[in-house]
Tab-separated table of C-alpha atoms in Angstrom:
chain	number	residue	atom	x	y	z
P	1	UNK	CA	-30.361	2.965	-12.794
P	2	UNK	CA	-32.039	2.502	-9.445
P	3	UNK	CA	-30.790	0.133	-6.915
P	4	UNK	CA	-32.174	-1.391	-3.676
P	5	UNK	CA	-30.200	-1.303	0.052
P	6	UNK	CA	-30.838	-4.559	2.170
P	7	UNK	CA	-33.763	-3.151	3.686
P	8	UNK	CA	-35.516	-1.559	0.397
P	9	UNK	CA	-33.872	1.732	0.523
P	10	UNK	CA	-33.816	3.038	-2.990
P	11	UNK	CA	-30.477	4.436	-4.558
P	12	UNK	CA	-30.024	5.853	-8.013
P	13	UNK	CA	-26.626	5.727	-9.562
P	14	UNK	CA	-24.951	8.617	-11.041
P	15	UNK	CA	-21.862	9.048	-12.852
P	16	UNK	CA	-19.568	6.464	-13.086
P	17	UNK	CA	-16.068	7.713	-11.842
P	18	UNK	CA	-14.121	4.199	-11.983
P	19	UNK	CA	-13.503	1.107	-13.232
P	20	UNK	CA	-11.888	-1.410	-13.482
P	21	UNK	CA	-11.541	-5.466	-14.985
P	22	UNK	CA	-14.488	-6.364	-12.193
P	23	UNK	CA	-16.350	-3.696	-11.306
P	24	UNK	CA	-17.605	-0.100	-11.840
P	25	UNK	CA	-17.742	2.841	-9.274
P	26	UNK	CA	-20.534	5.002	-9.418
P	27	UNK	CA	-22.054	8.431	-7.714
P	28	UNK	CA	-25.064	8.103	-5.976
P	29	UNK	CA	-27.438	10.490	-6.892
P	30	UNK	CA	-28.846	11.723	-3.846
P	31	UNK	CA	-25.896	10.886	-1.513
P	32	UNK	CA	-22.494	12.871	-1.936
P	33	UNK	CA	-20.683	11.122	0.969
P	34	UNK	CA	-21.454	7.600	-0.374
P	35	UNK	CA	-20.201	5.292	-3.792
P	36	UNK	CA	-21.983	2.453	-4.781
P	37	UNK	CA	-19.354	-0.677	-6.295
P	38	UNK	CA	-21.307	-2.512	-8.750
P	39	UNK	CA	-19.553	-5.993	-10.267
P	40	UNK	CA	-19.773	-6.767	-14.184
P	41	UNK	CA	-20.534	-10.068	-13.627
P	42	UNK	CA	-21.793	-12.287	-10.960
P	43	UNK	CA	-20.006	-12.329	-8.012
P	44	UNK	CA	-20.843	-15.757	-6.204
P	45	UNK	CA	-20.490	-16.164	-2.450
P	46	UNK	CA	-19.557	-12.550	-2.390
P	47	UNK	CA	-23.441	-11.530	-0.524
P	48	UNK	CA	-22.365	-13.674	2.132
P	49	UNK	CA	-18.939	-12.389	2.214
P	50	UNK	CA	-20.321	-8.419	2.554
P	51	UNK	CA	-23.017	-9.634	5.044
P	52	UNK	CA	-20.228	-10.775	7.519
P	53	UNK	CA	-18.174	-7.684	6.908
P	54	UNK	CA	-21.242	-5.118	6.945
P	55	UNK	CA	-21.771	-6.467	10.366
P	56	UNK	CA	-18.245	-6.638	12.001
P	57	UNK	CA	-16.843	-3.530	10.686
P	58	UNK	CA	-13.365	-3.177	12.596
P	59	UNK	CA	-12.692	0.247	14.701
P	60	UNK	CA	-11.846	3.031	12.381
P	61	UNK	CA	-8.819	5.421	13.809
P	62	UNK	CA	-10.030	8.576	12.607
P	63	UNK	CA	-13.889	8.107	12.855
P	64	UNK	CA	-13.866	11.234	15.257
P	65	UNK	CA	-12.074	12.806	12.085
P	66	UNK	CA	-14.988	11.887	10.198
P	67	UNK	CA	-12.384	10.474	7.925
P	68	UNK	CA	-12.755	7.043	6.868
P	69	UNK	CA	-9.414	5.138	6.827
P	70	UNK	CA	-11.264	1.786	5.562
P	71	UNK	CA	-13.704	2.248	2.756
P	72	UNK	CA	-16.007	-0.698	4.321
P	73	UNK	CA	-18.691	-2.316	3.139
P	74	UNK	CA	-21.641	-0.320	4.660
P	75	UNK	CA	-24.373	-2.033	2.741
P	76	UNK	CA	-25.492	-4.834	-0.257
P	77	UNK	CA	-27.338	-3.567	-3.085
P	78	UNK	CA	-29.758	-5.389	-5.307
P	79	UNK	CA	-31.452	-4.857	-8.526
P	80	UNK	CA	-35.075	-4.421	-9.175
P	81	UNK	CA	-35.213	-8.320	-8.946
P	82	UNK	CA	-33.576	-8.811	-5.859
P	83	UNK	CA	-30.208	-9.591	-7.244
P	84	UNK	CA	-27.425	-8.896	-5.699
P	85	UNK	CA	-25.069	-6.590	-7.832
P	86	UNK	CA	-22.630	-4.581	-5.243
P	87	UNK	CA	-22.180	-2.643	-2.517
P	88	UNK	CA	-22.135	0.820	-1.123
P	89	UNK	CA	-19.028	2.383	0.254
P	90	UNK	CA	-17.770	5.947	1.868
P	91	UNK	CA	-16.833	8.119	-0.952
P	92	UNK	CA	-13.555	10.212	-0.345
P	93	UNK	CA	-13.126	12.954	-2.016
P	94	UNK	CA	-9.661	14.761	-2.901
P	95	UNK	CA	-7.843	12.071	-2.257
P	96	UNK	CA	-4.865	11.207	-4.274
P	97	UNK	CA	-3.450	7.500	-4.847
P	98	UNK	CA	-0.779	6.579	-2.852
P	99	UNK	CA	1.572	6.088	-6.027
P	100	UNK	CA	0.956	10.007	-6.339
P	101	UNK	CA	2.257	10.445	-2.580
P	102	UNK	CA	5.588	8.398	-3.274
P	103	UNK	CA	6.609	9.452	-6.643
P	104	UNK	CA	8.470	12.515	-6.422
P	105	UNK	CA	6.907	14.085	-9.987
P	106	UNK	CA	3.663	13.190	-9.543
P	107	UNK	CA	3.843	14.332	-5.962
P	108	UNK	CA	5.286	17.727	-7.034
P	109	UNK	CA	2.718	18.311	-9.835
P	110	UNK	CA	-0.639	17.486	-7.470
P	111	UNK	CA	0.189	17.783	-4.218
P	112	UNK	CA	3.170	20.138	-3.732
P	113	UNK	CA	2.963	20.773	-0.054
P	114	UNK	CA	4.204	17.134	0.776
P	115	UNK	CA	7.241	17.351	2.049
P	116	UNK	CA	9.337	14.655	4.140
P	117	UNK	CA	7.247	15.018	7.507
P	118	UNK	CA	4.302	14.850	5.569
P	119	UNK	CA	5.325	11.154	3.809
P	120	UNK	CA	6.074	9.999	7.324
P	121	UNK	CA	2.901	10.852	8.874
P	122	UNK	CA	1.143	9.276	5.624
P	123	UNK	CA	3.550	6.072	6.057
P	124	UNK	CA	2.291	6.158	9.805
P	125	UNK	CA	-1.799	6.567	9.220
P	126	UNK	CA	-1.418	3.799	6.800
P	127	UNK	CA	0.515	1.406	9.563
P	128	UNK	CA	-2.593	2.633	11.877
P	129	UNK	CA	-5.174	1.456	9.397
P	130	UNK	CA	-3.789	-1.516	8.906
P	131	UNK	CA	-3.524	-1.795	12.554
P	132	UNK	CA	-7.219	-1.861	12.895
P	133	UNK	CA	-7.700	-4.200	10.155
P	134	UNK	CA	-5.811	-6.898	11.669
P	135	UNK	CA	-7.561	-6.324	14.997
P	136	UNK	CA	-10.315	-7.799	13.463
P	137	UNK	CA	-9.458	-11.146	12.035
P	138	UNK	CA	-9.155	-9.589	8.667
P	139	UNK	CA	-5.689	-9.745	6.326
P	140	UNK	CA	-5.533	-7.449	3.472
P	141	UNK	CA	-3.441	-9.659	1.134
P	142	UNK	CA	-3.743	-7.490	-2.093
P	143	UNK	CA	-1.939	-4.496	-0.104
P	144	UNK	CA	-0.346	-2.134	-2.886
P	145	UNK	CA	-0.013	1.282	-4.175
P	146	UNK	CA	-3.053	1.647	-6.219
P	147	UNK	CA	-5.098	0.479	-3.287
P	148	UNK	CA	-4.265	3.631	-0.923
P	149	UNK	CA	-5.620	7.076	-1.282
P	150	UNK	CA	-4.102	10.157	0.559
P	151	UNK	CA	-5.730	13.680	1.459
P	152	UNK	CA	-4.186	16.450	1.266
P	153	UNK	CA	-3.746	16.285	5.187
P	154	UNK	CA	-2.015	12.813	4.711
P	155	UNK	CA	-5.270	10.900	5.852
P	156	UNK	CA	-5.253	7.417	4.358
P	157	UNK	CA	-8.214	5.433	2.982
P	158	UNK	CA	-7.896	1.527	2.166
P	159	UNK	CA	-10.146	0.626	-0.797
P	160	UNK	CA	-10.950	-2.455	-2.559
P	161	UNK	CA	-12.169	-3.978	0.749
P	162	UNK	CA	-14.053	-6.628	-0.804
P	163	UNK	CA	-10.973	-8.424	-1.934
P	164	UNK	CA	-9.578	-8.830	1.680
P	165	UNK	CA	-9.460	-12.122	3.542
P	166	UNK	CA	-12.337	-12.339	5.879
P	167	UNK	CA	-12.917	-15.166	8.222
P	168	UNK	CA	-16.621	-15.720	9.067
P	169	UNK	CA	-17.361	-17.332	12.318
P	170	UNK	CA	-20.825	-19.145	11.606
P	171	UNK	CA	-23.297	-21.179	13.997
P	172	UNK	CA	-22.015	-23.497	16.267
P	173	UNK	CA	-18.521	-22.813	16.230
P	174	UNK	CA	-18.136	-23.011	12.349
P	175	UNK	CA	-15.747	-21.141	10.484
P	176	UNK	CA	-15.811	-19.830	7.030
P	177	UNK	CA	-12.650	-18.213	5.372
P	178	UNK	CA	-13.505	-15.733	2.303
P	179	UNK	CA	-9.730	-15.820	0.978
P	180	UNK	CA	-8.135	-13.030	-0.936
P	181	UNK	CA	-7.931	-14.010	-4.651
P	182	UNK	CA	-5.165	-11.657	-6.350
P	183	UNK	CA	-2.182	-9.624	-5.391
P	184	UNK	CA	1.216	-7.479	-7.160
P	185	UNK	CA	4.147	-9.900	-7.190
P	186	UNK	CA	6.408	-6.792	-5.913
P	187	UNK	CA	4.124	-6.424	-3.473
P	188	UNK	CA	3.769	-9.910	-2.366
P	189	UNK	CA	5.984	-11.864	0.284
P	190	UNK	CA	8.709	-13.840	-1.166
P	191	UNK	CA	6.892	-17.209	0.418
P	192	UNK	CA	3.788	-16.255	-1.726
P	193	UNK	CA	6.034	-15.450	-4.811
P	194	UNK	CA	4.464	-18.339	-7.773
P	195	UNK	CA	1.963	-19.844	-5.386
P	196	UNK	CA	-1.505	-19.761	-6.739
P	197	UNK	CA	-3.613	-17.411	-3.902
P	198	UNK	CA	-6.521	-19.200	-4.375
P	199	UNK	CA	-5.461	-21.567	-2.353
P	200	UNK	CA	-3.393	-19.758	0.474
P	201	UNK	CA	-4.653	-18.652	3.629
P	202	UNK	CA	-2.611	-15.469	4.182
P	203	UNK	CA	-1.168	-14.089	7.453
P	204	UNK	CA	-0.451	-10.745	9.166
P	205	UNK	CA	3.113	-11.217	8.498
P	206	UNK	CA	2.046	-11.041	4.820
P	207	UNK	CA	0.493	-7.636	4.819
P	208	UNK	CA	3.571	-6.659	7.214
P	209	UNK	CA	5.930	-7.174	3.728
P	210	UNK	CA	3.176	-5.319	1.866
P	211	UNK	CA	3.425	-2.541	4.590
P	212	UNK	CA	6.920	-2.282	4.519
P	213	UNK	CA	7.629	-2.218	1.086
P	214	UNK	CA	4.851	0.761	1.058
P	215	UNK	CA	6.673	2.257	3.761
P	216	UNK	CA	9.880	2.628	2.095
P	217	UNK	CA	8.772	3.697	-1.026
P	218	UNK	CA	7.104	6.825	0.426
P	219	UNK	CA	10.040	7.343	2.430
P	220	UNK	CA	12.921	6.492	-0.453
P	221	UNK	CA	11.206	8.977	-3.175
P	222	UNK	CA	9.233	5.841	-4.619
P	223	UNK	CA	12.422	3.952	-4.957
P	224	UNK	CA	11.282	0.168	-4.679
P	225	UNK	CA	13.455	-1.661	-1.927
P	226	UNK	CA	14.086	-4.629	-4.669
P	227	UNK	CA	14.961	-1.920	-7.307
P	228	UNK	CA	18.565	-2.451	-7.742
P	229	UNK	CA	21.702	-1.286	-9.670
P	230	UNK	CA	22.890	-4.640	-11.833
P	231	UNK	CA	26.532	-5.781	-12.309
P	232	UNK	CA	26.017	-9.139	-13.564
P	233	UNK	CA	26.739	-10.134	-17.257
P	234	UNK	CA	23.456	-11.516	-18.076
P	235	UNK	CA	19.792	-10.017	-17.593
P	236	UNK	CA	18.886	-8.828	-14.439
P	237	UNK	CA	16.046	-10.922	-13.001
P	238	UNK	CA	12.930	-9.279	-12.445
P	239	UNK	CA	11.918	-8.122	-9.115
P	240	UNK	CA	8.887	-10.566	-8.136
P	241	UNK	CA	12.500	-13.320	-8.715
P	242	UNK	CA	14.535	-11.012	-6.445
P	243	UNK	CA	11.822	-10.692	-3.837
P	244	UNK	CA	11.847	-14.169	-3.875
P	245	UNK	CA	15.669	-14.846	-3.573
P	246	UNK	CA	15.738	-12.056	-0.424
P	247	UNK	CA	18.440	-9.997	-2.726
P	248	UNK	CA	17.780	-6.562	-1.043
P	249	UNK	CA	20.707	-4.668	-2.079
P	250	UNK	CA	21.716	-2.725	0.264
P	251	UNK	CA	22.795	-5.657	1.849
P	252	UNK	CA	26.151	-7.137	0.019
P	253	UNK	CA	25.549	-10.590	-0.908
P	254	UNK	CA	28.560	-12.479	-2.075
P	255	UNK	CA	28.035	-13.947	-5.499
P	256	UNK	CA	25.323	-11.608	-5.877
P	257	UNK	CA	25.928	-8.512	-8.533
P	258	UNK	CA	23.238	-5.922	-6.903
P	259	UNK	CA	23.768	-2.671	-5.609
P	260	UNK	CA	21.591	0.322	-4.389
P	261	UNK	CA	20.484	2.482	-7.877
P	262	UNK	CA	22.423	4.986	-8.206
P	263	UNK	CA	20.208	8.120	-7.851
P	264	UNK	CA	18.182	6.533	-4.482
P	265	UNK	CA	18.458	7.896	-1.163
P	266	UNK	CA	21.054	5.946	1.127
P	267	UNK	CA	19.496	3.834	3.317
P	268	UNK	CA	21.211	5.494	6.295
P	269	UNK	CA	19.164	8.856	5.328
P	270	UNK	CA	16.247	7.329	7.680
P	271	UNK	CA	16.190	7.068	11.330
P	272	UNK	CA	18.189	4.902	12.762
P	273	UNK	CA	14.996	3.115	14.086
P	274	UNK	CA	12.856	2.983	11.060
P	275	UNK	CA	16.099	1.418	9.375
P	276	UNK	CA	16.675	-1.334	11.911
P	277	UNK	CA	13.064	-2.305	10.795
P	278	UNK	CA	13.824	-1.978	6.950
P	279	UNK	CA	16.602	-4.814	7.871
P	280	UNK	CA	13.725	-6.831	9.385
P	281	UNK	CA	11.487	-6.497	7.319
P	282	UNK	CA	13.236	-7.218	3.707
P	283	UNK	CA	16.771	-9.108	5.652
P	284	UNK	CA	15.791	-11.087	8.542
P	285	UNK	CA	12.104	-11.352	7.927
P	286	UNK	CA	13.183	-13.108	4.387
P	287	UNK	CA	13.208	-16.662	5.527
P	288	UNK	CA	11.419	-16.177	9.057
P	289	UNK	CA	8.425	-13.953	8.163
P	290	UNK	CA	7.346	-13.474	12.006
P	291	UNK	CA	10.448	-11.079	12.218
P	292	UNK	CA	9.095	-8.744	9.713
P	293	UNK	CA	7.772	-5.635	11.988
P	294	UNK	CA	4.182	-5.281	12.774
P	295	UNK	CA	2.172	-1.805	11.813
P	296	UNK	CA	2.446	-1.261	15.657
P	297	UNK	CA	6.195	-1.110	15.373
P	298	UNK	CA	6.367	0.928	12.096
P	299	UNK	CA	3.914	3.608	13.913
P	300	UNK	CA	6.103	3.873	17.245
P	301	UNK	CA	9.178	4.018	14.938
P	302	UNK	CA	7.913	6.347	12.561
P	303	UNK	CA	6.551	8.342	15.773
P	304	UNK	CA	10.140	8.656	17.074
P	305	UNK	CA	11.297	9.495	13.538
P	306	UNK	CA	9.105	12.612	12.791
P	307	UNK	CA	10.319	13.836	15.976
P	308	UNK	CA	13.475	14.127	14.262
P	309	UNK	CA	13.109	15.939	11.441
P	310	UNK	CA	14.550	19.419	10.687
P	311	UNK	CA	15.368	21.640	8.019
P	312	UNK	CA	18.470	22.711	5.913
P	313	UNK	CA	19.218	25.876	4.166
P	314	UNK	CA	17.793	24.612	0.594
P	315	UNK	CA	14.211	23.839	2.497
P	316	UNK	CA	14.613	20.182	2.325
P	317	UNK	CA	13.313	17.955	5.266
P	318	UNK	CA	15.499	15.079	6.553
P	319	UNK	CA	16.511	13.418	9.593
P	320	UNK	CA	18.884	15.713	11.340
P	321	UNK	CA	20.520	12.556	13.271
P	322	UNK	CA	22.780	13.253	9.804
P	323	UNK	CA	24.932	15.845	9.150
P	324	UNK	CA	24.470	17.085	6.197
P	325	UNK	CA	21.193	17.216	4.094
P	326	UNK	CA	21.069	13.722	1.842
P	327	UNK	CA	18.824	15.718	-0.721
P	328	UNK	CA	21.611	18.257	-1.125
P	329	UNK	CA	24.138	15.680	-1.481
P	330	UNK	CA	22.185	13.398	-3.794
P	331	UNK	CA	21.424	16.932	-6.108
P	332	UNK	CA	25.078	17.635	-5.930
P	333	UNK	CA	26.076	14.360	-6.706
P	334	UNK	CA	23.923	14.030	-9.989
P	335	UNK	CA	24.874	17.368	-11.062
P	336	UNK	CA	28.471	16.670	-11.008
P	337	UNK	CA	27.488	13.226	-12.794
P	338	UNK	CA	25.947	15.592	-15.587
P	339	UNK	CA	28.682	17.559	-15.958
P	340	UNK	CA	31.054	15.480	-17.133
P	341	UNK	CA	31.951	15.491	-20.603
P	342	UNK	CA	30.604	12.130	-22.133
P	343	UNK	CA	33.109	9.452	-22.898
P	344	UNK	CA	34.504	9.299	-25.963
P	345	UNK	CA	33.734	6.893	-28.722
P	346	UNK	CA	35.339	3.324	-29.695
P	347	UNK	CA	38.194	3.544	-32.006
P	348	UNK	CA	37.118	2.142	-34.967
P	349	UNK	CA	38.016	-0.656	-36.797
């Protein structure tokens, strides 16, 4: 299938490599470094929408790289009509999603060099990106796992950039807001938890609970920060309920049943600084979301953080403000939980 660039330029598709419930991702067949997004189904307002972001692109970090940390719009495409049908976008190749990078099997299985310095320097190029997103008016909203990709060398790449927020400024002082339709409840702030999106203009401090809950994961061994161990006599509640409710537990709540899971991390196995903005982030930014810490803050924390980071006898990377190696601890721990003999049965009758 040929398609048509906003100035004529022709480009065949090749292979599809993606999709997904709106859209297909295709090869181009003459251009290795680019993708070309083409929707299902009619996408109204969404020309105007590209248009805007084509032309006010925000200031990629690692352009000198030539590494693209925001898959941008870089052009419309039309049909042999003149129809407009999608997009073309930087294509980046050997990049793994960033629910590869945070959980520990996957990681192991495709990208076994990762170790601890290399999730915080991931967790810190995303905070970057998202940095430079901001800068320009623009708000994610739909920030989540399956919408990061990873390199090898822990370059990040934000895709899906047609579903951000984008805030036209039009003629004569006119504004036009593109909102962001969709988003993961356990990714989504606990203000936004059951409101429809349609009809919410999101806010920095929105993507700053995305960011942070991305954050810990890669830095936790995936563990979600609303995953909890449950003491209560009836069903747990599920997470997008405990987002809402701020029950982060590794915070004791009275009346409140949750505890950390049992085989996570301890909190305290992070730098002192990045925890302080955990606590802000999922504790004090709960019911004041301008508390919750900017990507500025994560990257200065995370900064200070790597520079911490040493080695124990077993290989393992970890903050050496501890004493002892949490990994080792946490492996010795769930051995000795496996070696017990089971318990024995109910008497019967």
């Amino acid at each position: 299938m040929k398609t048509y660039s906003s100035t004529g330029h022709p480009y065949r598709l090749g292979q599809p490599i993606g999709q997904g419930g709106e859209a297909t991702i295709y090869e181009l067949a003459d251009y290795h470094d680019l993708l070309a997004k083409i929707y299902l189904r009619d996408r109204p307002g969404y020309d105007q929408k590209l248009t805007w972001m084509r032309d006010h692109p925000p200031d990629d970090p690692t352009r000198d790289l030539n590494h693209a940390s925001i898959a941008w719009p870089l052009d419309l495409l039309f049909d042999e009509k003149g129809k407009f049908i999608g997009y073309l976008m930087p294509y980046i190749e050997e990049a793994a999603s960033l629910l590869t990078v945070f959980n520990p099997r996957l990681r192991a299985r495709e990208l076994p060099e990762f170790d601890t310095a290399y999730l915080y320097h991931t967790a810190r190029n995303l905070a970057v990106a998202l940095q430079a997103v901001h800068e320009r008016e623009y708000v994610v909203g739909d920030l989540n796992e399956s919408n990061v990709m990873v390199t090898p060398s822990t370059l990040v790449t934000m895709i899906d950039t047609d579903s951000f927020q984008v805030r036209a400024h039009l003629h004569g002082g006119r504004t036009r807001l593109f909102p962001c339709l969709v988003g993961k409840p356990e990714y989504t702030p606990p203000e936004l938890q059951k409101v429809p999106l349609d009809r919410v203009e999101r806010l920095p401090e929105h993507d700053y609970f995305g960011l942070g809950v991305l954050i810990f994961q890669l830095l936790m061994d995936g563990s979600h920060p609303f995953r909890a161990r449950w003491g209560g006599t009836v069903q747990q509640p599920p997470i997008e309920e405990r987002i809402q409710r701020g029950w982060f537990p590794y915070v004791e709540l009275r009346g409140v049943p949750l505890s950390p899971p049992t085989n996570a991390l301890p909190l305290e196995s992070l730098h002192p600084a990045v925890t302080d903005l955990v606590y802000r982030c999922f504790v004090d930014g709960h019911a004041t979301p301008s508390l919750r810490p900017s990507p500025l803050e994560w990257e200065d924390a995370l900064v200070e953080a790597e520079s911490m980071l040493g080695e124990c006898d077993n290989g393992h990377v970890f903050s050496v403000h501890l004493r002892e190696c949490p990994f080792c601890e946490r492996e010795a721990y769930i051995e000795f939980l496996e070696s017990r003999p089971p318990p024995p049965p109910p008497p019967k009758g």
